Coordinates of C-alpha atoms and ligand atoms in Angstrom, one line a residue:
M1 CA 0.0 0.0 0.0
T2 CA 1.3 3.5 -0.8
N3 CA 2.2 6.0 1.8
A4 CA -1.0 7.2 3.3
V5 CA 0.3 10.8 3.4
S6 CA 0.4 11.1 -0.4
A7 CA -2.9 9.4 -0.9
T8 CA -6.1 11.3 -1.8
P9 CA -8.5 10.9 1.1
A10 CA -11.2 8.3 0.3
G11 CA -13.7 10.9 1.4
A12 CA -12.3 13.6 -0.9
P13 CA -13.3 16.4 -1.5
W14 CA -15.3 16.4 1.7
F15 CA -12.3 15.4 3.7
S16 CA -9.2 17.1 2.5
Y17 CA -5.9 18.7 3.5
R18 CA -5.6 22.4 3.8
Q19 CA -2.3 24.0 4.8
G20 CA -1.2 20.6 6.0
V21 CA -4.2 19.9 8.3
L22 CA -6.9 17.4 7.5
H23 CA -10.3 19.1 7.4
A24 CA -13.9 17.9 7.3
G25 CA -15.6 20.5 5.1
D26 CA -14.2 23.8 6.4
V27 CA -13.6 22.5 9.9
A28 CA -10.0 21.5 11.0
L29 CA -10.2 18.1 12.6
P30 CA -7.9 19.2 15.6
K31 CA -10.5 21.7 16.5
L32 CA -13.2 19.0 16.7
A33 CA -10.9 16.8 18.7
E34 CA -10.3 19.6 21.2
A35 CA -13.9 20.5 21.5
L36 CA -15.4 17.0 21.7
G37 CA -12.7 14.6 22.5
T38 CA -11.7 11.4 20.8
P39 CA -12.6 8.8 19.6
L40 CA -15.0 10.8 17.5
Y41 CA -17.0 9.9 14.5
V42 CA -17.1 12.8 12.0
Y43 CA -19.6 12.9 9.2
S44 CA -20.0 15.3 6.3
R45 CA -23.4 16.6 5.4
A46 CA -22.2 17.6 1.9
A47 CA -20.8 14.1 1.3
L48 CA -24.2 12.5 2.2
R49 CA -25.9 14.8 -0.2
A50 CA -23.4 14.2 -2.9
A51 CA -23.8 10.4 -2.6
W52 CA -27.6 10.9 -2.7
Q53 CA -27.2 13.0 -5.9
G54 CA -25.5 10.0 -7.6
Y55 CA -28.6 8.0 -7.0
Q56 CA -30.9 10.9 -7.8
R57 CA -29.3 11.2 -11.3
A58 CA -29.7 7.5 -11.8
L59 CA -33.4 7.7 -11.1
E60 CA -34.2 10.5 -13.5
G61 CA -36.8 9.4 -16.0
R62 CA -37.0 6.0 -14.5
N63 CA -39.7 4.3 -12.5
A64 CA -37.5 3.6 -9.6
L65 CA -37.1 4.1 -5.8
V66 CA -34.1 4.2 -3.6
C67 CA -34.6 2.9 -0.1
Y68 CA -31.6 3.7 2.1
G69 CA -30.3 0.5 3.7
M70 CA -30.2 2.3 7.1
K71 CA -28.5 -0.4 9.1
A72 CA -25.3 1.0 7.6
N73 CA -25.7 4.2 9.7
S74 CA -28.9 4.8 11.6
N75 CA -28.0 8.1 13.3
L76 CA -31.2 10.3 13.3
A77 CA -29.3 13.2 11.7
V78 CA -28.3 10.9 8.8
L79 CA -31.8 9.6 8.4
K80 CA -33.3 13.0 8.5
E81 CA -31.0 14.2 5.8
F82 CA -32.0 11.4 3.5
A83 CA -35.7 11.8 4.4
R84 CA -35.4 15.5 3.4
L85 CA -33.9 14.5 0.1
G86 CA -36.9 12.1 -0.6
A87 CA -35.3 8.8 0.1
G88 CA -37.2 5.7 1.1
F89 CA -35.7 3.4 3.7
D90 CA -34.9 -0.3 4.0
I91 CA -35.3 -1.4 7.6
V92 CA -34.5 -4.7 9.3
S93 CA -36.1 -4.3 12.7
G94 CA -38.9 -2.7 14.7
G95 CA -36.2 -0.4 16.2
E96 CA -35.2 0.9 12.8
L97 CA -38.9 1.5 12.0
A98 CA -39.1 3.6 15.1
R99 CA -36.1 5.6 13.9
V100 CA -37.5 6.4 10.5
L101 CA -40.9 7.3 12.0
A102 CA -39.0 9.6 14.5
V103 CA -37.5 11.6 11.7
G104 CA -40.9 11.9 10.0
A105 CA -40.0 9.8 7.0
D106 CA -42.8 8.6 4.7
P107 CA -43.6 5.0 5.8
G108 CA -45.1 4.5 2.3
K109 CA -41.5 4.4 1.1
V110 CA -40.3 1.9 3.6
V111 CA -39.4 -1.7 2.8
F112 CA -39.0 -4.2 5.7
S113 CA -36.3 -6.8 5.2
G114 CA -34.8 -9.4 7.5
V115 CA -34.9 -13.1 8.2
G116 CA -36.3 -13.0 11.7
K117 CA -39.2 -10.6 11.9
Q118 CA -41.2 -10.9 15.2
A119 CA -44.9 -10.5 15.4
W120 CA -44.7 -7.1 17.2
E121 CA -42.4 -5.8 14.5
M122 CA -44.9 -6.9 11.8
R123 CA -47.7 -5.3 13.7
A124 CA -45.8 -2.0 14.0
A125 CA -44.9 -2.0 10.3
L126 CA -48.5 -2.8 9.3
E127 CA -49.9 0.0 11.5
A128 CA -47.3 2.4 10.1
G129 CA -48.3 1.4 6.5
V130 CA -45.0 0.3 5.0
L131 CA -44.6 -0.1 1.3
C132 CA -43.6 -3.8 1.4
F133 CA -42.5 -6.7 3.6
N134 CA -39.5 -8.6 2.1
V135 CA -40.4 -12.1 3.3
E136 CA -37.7 -14.7 3.6
S137 CA -39.5 -18.0 4.4
Q138 CA -42.8 -19.8 4.1
A139 CA -43.1 -19.7 7.9
E140 CA -42.7 -15.9 7.9
L141 CA -45.5 -15.7 5.3
R142 CA -47.8 -17.6 7.6
R143 CA -47.0 -15.5 10.6
L144 CA -47.4 -12.3 8.6
S145 CA -50.8 -13.5 7.3
E146 CA -52.0 -14.2 10.9
V147 CA -50.8 -10.8 12.1
A148 CA -52.4 -8.9 9.2
V149 CA -55.7 -10.7 9.6
E150 CA -55.7 -9.9 13.4
L151 CA -55.2 -6.3 12.6
G152 CA -57.7 -6.3 9.7
R153 CA -55.0 -5.1 7.3
T154 CA -53.4 -6.3 4.1
A155 CA -49.7 -6.8 4.1
P156 CA -48.0 -6.1 0.8
V157 CA -45.3 -8.7 0.2
S158 CA -42.3 -9.5 -1.9
L159 CA -40.4 -12.7 -1.5
R160 CA -36.7 -12.4 -1.1
V161 CA -35.3 -15.0 -3.4
N162 CA -31.8 -16.3 -3.3
P163 CA -30.6 -16.3 -6.9
D164 CA -27.4 -18.3 -6.1
V165 CA -25.0 -15.8 -7.7
D166 CA -21.5 -15.0 -6.5
P167 CA -21.2 -11.3 -5.8
K168 CA -17.3 -11.7 -5.7
T169 CA -17.0 -10.1 -2.3
H170 CA -16.0 -11.1 1.2
P171 CA -17.8 -14.4 2.3
Y172 CA -19.3 -12.6 5.4
I173 CA -21.0 -10.0 3.2
S174 CA -22.1 -12.2 0.4
T175 CA -25.7 -13.2 0.9
G176 CA -27.0 -14.5 -2.4
L177 CA -25.3 -17.9 -2.5
K178 CA -27.4 -20.9 -1.8
E179 CA -25.5 -21.8 1.4
N180 CA -26.5 -18.4 3.0
K181 CA -29.3 -18.2 5.5
F182 CA -31.0 -15.5 3.4
G183 CA -34.0 -15.7 1.2
I184 CA -35.9 -18.5 -0.5
A185 CA -34.0 -20.6 -3.0
I186 CA -35.2 -19.4 -6.4
A187 CA -36.3 -22.9 -7.4
D188 CA -38.7 -23.0 -4.4
A189 CA -40.0 -19.5 -5.1
P190 CA -43.0 -20.4 -7.3
E191 CA -44.4 -22.6 -4.5
A192 CA -43.8 -19.9 -1.9
Y193 CA -45.6 -17.4 -4.1
R194 CA -48.6 -19.8 -4.5
L195 CA -48.7 -20.0 -0.7
A196 CA -48.6 -16.2 -0.4
R197 CA -51.4 -15.9 -2.9
S198 CA -53.5 -18.4 -0.9
L199 CA -53.1 -16.9 2.5
P200 CA -55.5 -14.2 3.8
G201 CA -54.2 -10.8 4.6
L202 CA -51.4 -10.8 2.1
A203 CA -51.0 -9.1 -1.3
V204 CA -48.1 -10.1 -3.5
V205 CA -46.5 -7.0 -5.0
G206 CA -42.9 -7.8 -5.8
V207 CA -39.8 -9.9 -6.0
D208 CA -36.7 -9.0 -3.9
C209 CA -33.1 -10.1 -3.8
H210 CA -30.0 -8.7 -2.1
I211 CA -26.9 -10.6 -3.1
G212 CA -24.2 -9.1 -0.9
S213 CA -22.2 -6.0 -0.1
Q214 CA -19.2 -4.0 -1.4
I215 CA -19.9 -5.2 -4.9
T216 CA -17.8 -3.4 -7.6
E217 CA -19.0 -5.2 -10.7
I218 CA -22.3 -5.0 -12.6
S219 CA -22.3 -8.6 -13.7
P220 CA -23.5 -10.2 -10.4
Y221 CA -26.5 -7.8 -10.5
L222 CA -27.3 -8.8 -14.0
D223 CA -26.9 -12.5 -13.2
A224 CA -29.4 -12.1 -10.4
L225 CA -31.7 -10.0 -12.5
D226 CA -31.8 -12.7 -15.2
K227 CA -32.9 -15.2 -12.7
V228 CA -35.5 -12.8 -11.2
L229 CA -36.9 -12.0 -14.6
D230 CA -37.2 -15.8 -15.4
L231 CA -39.1 -16.1 -12.1
V232 CA -41.4 -13.2 -12.9
E233 CA -42.3 -14.8 -16.3
H234 CA -43.0 -18.1 -14.6
L235 CA -45.2 -16.3 -12.0
A236 CA -47.1 -14.5 -14.7
A237 CA -47.9 -17.8 -16.3
D238 CA -49.3 -18.8 -12.9
G239 CA -51.4 -15.6 -12.8
I240 CA -49.3 -13.9 -10.2
E241 CA -48.5 -10.4 -11.2
I242 CA -45.3 -8.7 -10.0
R243 CA -45.3 -4.9 -9.8
H244 CA -41.8 -4.2 -8.5
L245 CA -38.3 -5.7 -8.7
D246 CA -36.2 -4.9 -5.7
L247 CA -32.5 -5.6 -6.5
G248 CA -31.2 -4.9 -3.0
G249 CA -28.2 -2.8 -2.1
G250 CA -24.5 -3.8 -2.2
L251 CA -22.8 -1.1 -4.3
G252 CA -19.2 -0.8 -3.2
I253 CA -17.1 2.2 -2.2
R254 CA -13.5 3.0 -2.4
Y255 CA -11.6 1.9 0.7
S256 CA -8.2 1.7 -0.9
D257 CA -8.1 1.4 -4.7
E258 CA -11.5 -0.1 -5.6
I259 CA -13.4 1.6 -8.4
P260 CA -17.0 2.0 -7.2
L261 CA -20.0 1.3 -9.4
A262 CA -21.9 4.3 -10.4
P263 CA -25.6 4.0 -9.7
A264 CA -26.5 5.4 -13.1
D265 CA -24.4 2.8 -14.8
L266 CA -26.1 0.0 -12.8
L267 CA -29.6 1.2 -13.5
E268 CA -28.8 1.8 -17.2
A269 CA -27.5 -1.8 -17.5
V270 CA -30.5 -3.1 -15.6
H271 CA -32.9 -1.3 -17.9
E272 CA -31.0 -2.5 -21.0
R273 CA -31.3 -6.1 -19.8
I274 CA -35.0 -5.8 -19.2
R275 CA -35.5 -4.0 -22.6
A276 CA -33.6 -6.9 -24.3
R277 CA -36.5 -9.2 -23.2
G278 CA -39.0 -7.0 -25.0
I279 CA -40.3 -5.6 -21.7
D280 CA -40.7 -1.9 -21.0
P281 CA -38.2 -1.3 -18.2
N282 CA -40.5 1.3 -16.7
A283 CA -43.5 -1.1 -16.5
R284 CA -42.3 -2.3 -13.2
R285 CA -40.8 -0.2 -10.5
I286 CA -37.1 -0.9 -9.7
I287 CA -36.2 -0.6 -6.0
L288 CA -32.6 -0.3 -4.8
E289 CA -31.5 -0.6 -1.2
P290 CA -28.1 1.0 -1.0
G291 CA -26.5 1.4 2.4
R292 CA -22.7 1.6 2.4
S293 CA -22.5 3.6 -0.9
L294 CA -24.6 6.4 0.6
V295 CA -22.7 6.8 3.8
G296 CA -19.4 4.9 3.8
N297 CA -17.1 7.7 2.6
A298 CA -19.1 10.4 4.3
G299 CA -17.5 9.6 7.7
I300 CA -14.1 9.2 9.4
L301 CA -13.2 8.0 12.9
L302 CA -10.9 10.5 14.6
T303 CA -8.6 9.0 17.2
R304 CA -5.5 10.0 19.2
V305 CA -2.3 8.2 19.6
E306 CA -1.9 7.3 23.3
Y307 CA 1.4 5.5 23.1
L308 CA 4.0 4.3 20.6
K309 CA 5.5 1.0 21.4
A310 CA 8.3 -1.0 19.8
A311 CA 8.1 -4.8 20.3
E312 CA 9.9 -7.7 18.7
A313 CA 6.9 -8.2 16.4
G314 CA 7.0 -4.6 15.2
R315 CA 5.9 -1.2 16.1
F316 CA 2.5 -0.4 17.5
A317 CA 0.6 2.8 17.7
I318 CA -1.9 2.4 20.5
V319 CA -4.8 4.7 19.9
D320 CA -7.9 5.6 21.9
A321 CA -10.3 4.0 19.4
A322 CA -10.7 0.3 19.5
M323 CA -12.6 -2.7 18.1
N324 CA -15.6 -1.7 20.2
D325 CA -15.7 1.6 18.2
L326 CA -14.9 0.1 14.8
L327 CA -15.4 -3.7 14.4
R328 CA -14.9 -4.1 10.7
P329 CA -11.1 -4.6 10.7
T330 CA -11.2 -7.6 13.1
L331 CA -14.6 -8.9 11.9
Y332 CA -14.0 -8.8 8.2
E333 CA -10.3 -8.2 8.0
A334 CA -11.5 -5.0 6.4
W335 CA -8.9 -2.4 5.2
H336 CA -9.5 1.2 6.2
G337 CA -7.1 4.0 5.2
V338 CA -5.4 5.8 8.1
L339 CA -4.4 9.4 7.6
P340 CA -2.3 11.6 9.9
V341 CA -4.4 14.7 10.7
V342 CA -1.3 16.8 10.6
P343 CA 1.3 14.9 8.6
R344 CA 4.9 15.0 9.8
E345 CA 8.0 15.1 7.7
G346 CA 10.6 12.4 8.0
E347 CA 11.0 8.8 8.5
A348 CA 7.7 6.7 8.3
P349 CA 8.2 3.3 10.0
T350 CA 5.5 0.7 9.7
Y351 CA 2.9 0.6 12.4
D352 CA 0.1 -1.6 13.5
I353 CA -2.7 0.7 14.7
V354 CA -4.3 -1.0 17.7
G355 CA -6.7 -0.1 20.5
P356 CA -6.5 -0.5 24.3
I357 CA -8.9 -3.5 24.4
C358 CA -7.7 -6.8 25.9
E359 CA -7.9 -8.8 22.7
S360 CA -5.3 -9.6 20.1
G361 CA -8.1 -8.9 17.5
D362 CA -8.2 -5.3 18.7
W363 CA -6.6 -3.7 15.7
L364 CA -7.7 -1.0 13.3
A365 CA -5.0 -1.2 10.6
R366 CA -1.8 -3.1 10.1
G367 CA 1.5 -2.3 8.5
R368 CA 1.0 1.3 7.8
P369 CA 4.0 3.6 7.1
L370 CA 3.4 6.6 9.2
S371 CA 5.5 9.3 10.9
L372 CA 4.0 9.5 14.3
E373 CA 4.5 10.9 17.8
Q374 CA 2.5 10.4 21.0
G375 CA -0.6 12.6 21.0
D376 CA -0.9 12.8 17.2
L377 CA -4.4 12.6 15.7
L378 CA -5.3 10.0 13.1
A379 CA -8.3 9.7 10.9
V380 CA -9.6 6.2 10.1
E381 CA -11.2 6.6 6.7
S382 CA -14.4 5.3 5.2
A383 CA -16.0 5.0 8.6
G384 CA -19.5 6.2 7.7
A385 CA -20.9 2.7 7.2
Y386 CA -21.1 -0.3 9.4
A387 CA -19.0 1.5 11.9
M388 CA -20.7 3.4 14.8
V389 CA -23.8 1.1 14.3
M390 CA -21.7 -1.9 15.3
A391 CA -20.0 -0.2 18.3
S392 CA -20.3 -1.9 21.6
Q393 CA -19.3 -1.0 25.1
Y394 CA -16.9 -3.9 25.6
N395 CA -14.3 -3.2 28.3
T396 CA -16.9 -0.7 29.7
R397 CA -15.9 1.8 27.1
P398 CA -18.6 4.3 26.5
R399 CA -19.5 4.7 22.8
A400 CA -18.0 7.5 20.9
A401 CA -19.7 10.8 20.1
E402 CA -20.8 11.6 16.5
V403 CA -20.6 15.0 14.9
M404 CA -21.8 16.2 11.5
V405 CA -20.0 18.9 9.7
D406 CA -21.9 21.3 7.4
G407 CA -19.5 23.8 5.7
E408 CA -17.9 25.7 8.6
R409 CA -20.5 24.6 11.2
W410 CA -20.6 21.4 13.1
Y411 CA -23.4 19.7 15.1
V412 CA -23.1 17.0 17.7
V413 CA -25.5 14.4 16.5
R414 CA -24.9 12.0 19.3
E415 CA -23.5 12.8 22.7
R416 CA -20.5 10.8 23.9
E417 CA -21.9 8.0 26.2
T418 CA -21.0 8.2 29.9
V419 CA -19.8 5.4 32.1
A420 CA -22.8 6.2 34.4
A421 CA -25.2 5.5 31.4
L422 CA -23.5 2.1 30.9
M423 CA -24.3 1.0 34.4
A424 CA -27.8 2.6 34.6
G425 CA -29.8 -0.5 33.9
E426 CA -27.8 -2.8 36.1
S427 CA -28.5 -3.9 39.7
V428 CA -27.0 -6.2 42.3
L429 CA -28.6 -8.9 44.4
P430 CA -29.3 -8.3 48.1
D431 CA -26.7 -9.7 50.5
R432 CA -27.2 -13.4 51.3
R433 CA -28.0 -14.2 55.0
Ligands
PLP1 C1 -27.5 -4.7 4.4 C2 -28.6 -4.7 3.4 C3 -28.6 -3.7 2.5 C4 -27.6 -2.6 2.3 O1 -26.4 -3.2 1.8 P1 -25.2 -2.3 1.4 O2 -24.1 -3.3 1.0 O3 -24.8 -1.5 2.6 O4 -25.6 -1.4 0.3 C5 -29.7 -3.7 1.6 N1 -30.7 -4.7 1.7 C6 -30.6 -5.6 2.6 C7 -31.7 -6.6 2.6 C8 -29.6 -5.7 3.5 O5 -29.5 -6.6 4.4

């Protein structure tokens, strides 16, 4: 990997060097560290809006809807921004539904995904009036039917089919292979659709698939689309009409040298493929559920070097952020760029960037050439997606604060957690006599 100092920040131009200091928008990161402490998640409002514009352009003139896959980053400020821009939302729990309702988003643009929906979550989503339930099993169809009948409502359903295509990404984030727990095998889908049609309280509206994450090629999407279109034809012959095709999320971002897929290119290729079958591509609505690509490079994790340590195994920079703040490196062996906030001249030995947690898996980056001194600030890049949302309080470490920068202003969008808050729900047994 090239020297981080010379690299263009992954979040450029929203994160950029000015006079030798890394900025978020017009705000110098050392100023934020001073005011709010570290570790600190820093998001850029402009970057969120720019990512949304990429999808907006792709939607122009097309019968399509983008539902933000909000599990990537569910901070209310992020959700509100996308709601203002007209996004729909892809939720995976009753808790996420509560968040989208809290920011006043339109429930009519919400799709409800997930393999393990509980009855209370179904009830809440039916009462809110969501656009669609993406159902992942026959057992779930039966439960949803019961809940809908109880409430006297009709649940719009898509079946999440598993097209068995290889998204060519990390095994933990590929979801469309037949060995995954997700979806209904596409061969079993016609039977499941017949069941859906026969059950009271359900209305079949679509087909759904989501094949994985951090995908940088169009071909896996088109492979999945071909199988979905075959299914749609099969269902039509059965008298089951499909009104929308949900192709899921999964578009990749640049962490190091990946070349991301442009949403407009993907939708163009999708439309082309549908047209090639003699079908009007606008006859059915296309739904996309992007998460990472809307937020991933709109955030960084700001952390301070506590200690430098030379061991036989190499040099360590022990920082105040840890695996409880950013799990991706140890969970997926994910690579995140690490930038010095104020780069130093001179020798740049190779460091492993590690946290204070008592686990060997507690590392953020390995083998990075950096010129460092104790007290320096580092920015872990591409930390807008699957970062804060996976944070835990392991080692009784309060979770980091989150701040959103807008030009020269900044807003704390989540207070730093306190140790007192961590203990608040706990209690001890009375003394034993
Ligand atoms: C996680 C998820 C998404 C978002 O995936 P990204 O890779 O972040 O775009 C979309 N749909 C479903 C069903 C998901 O589980």
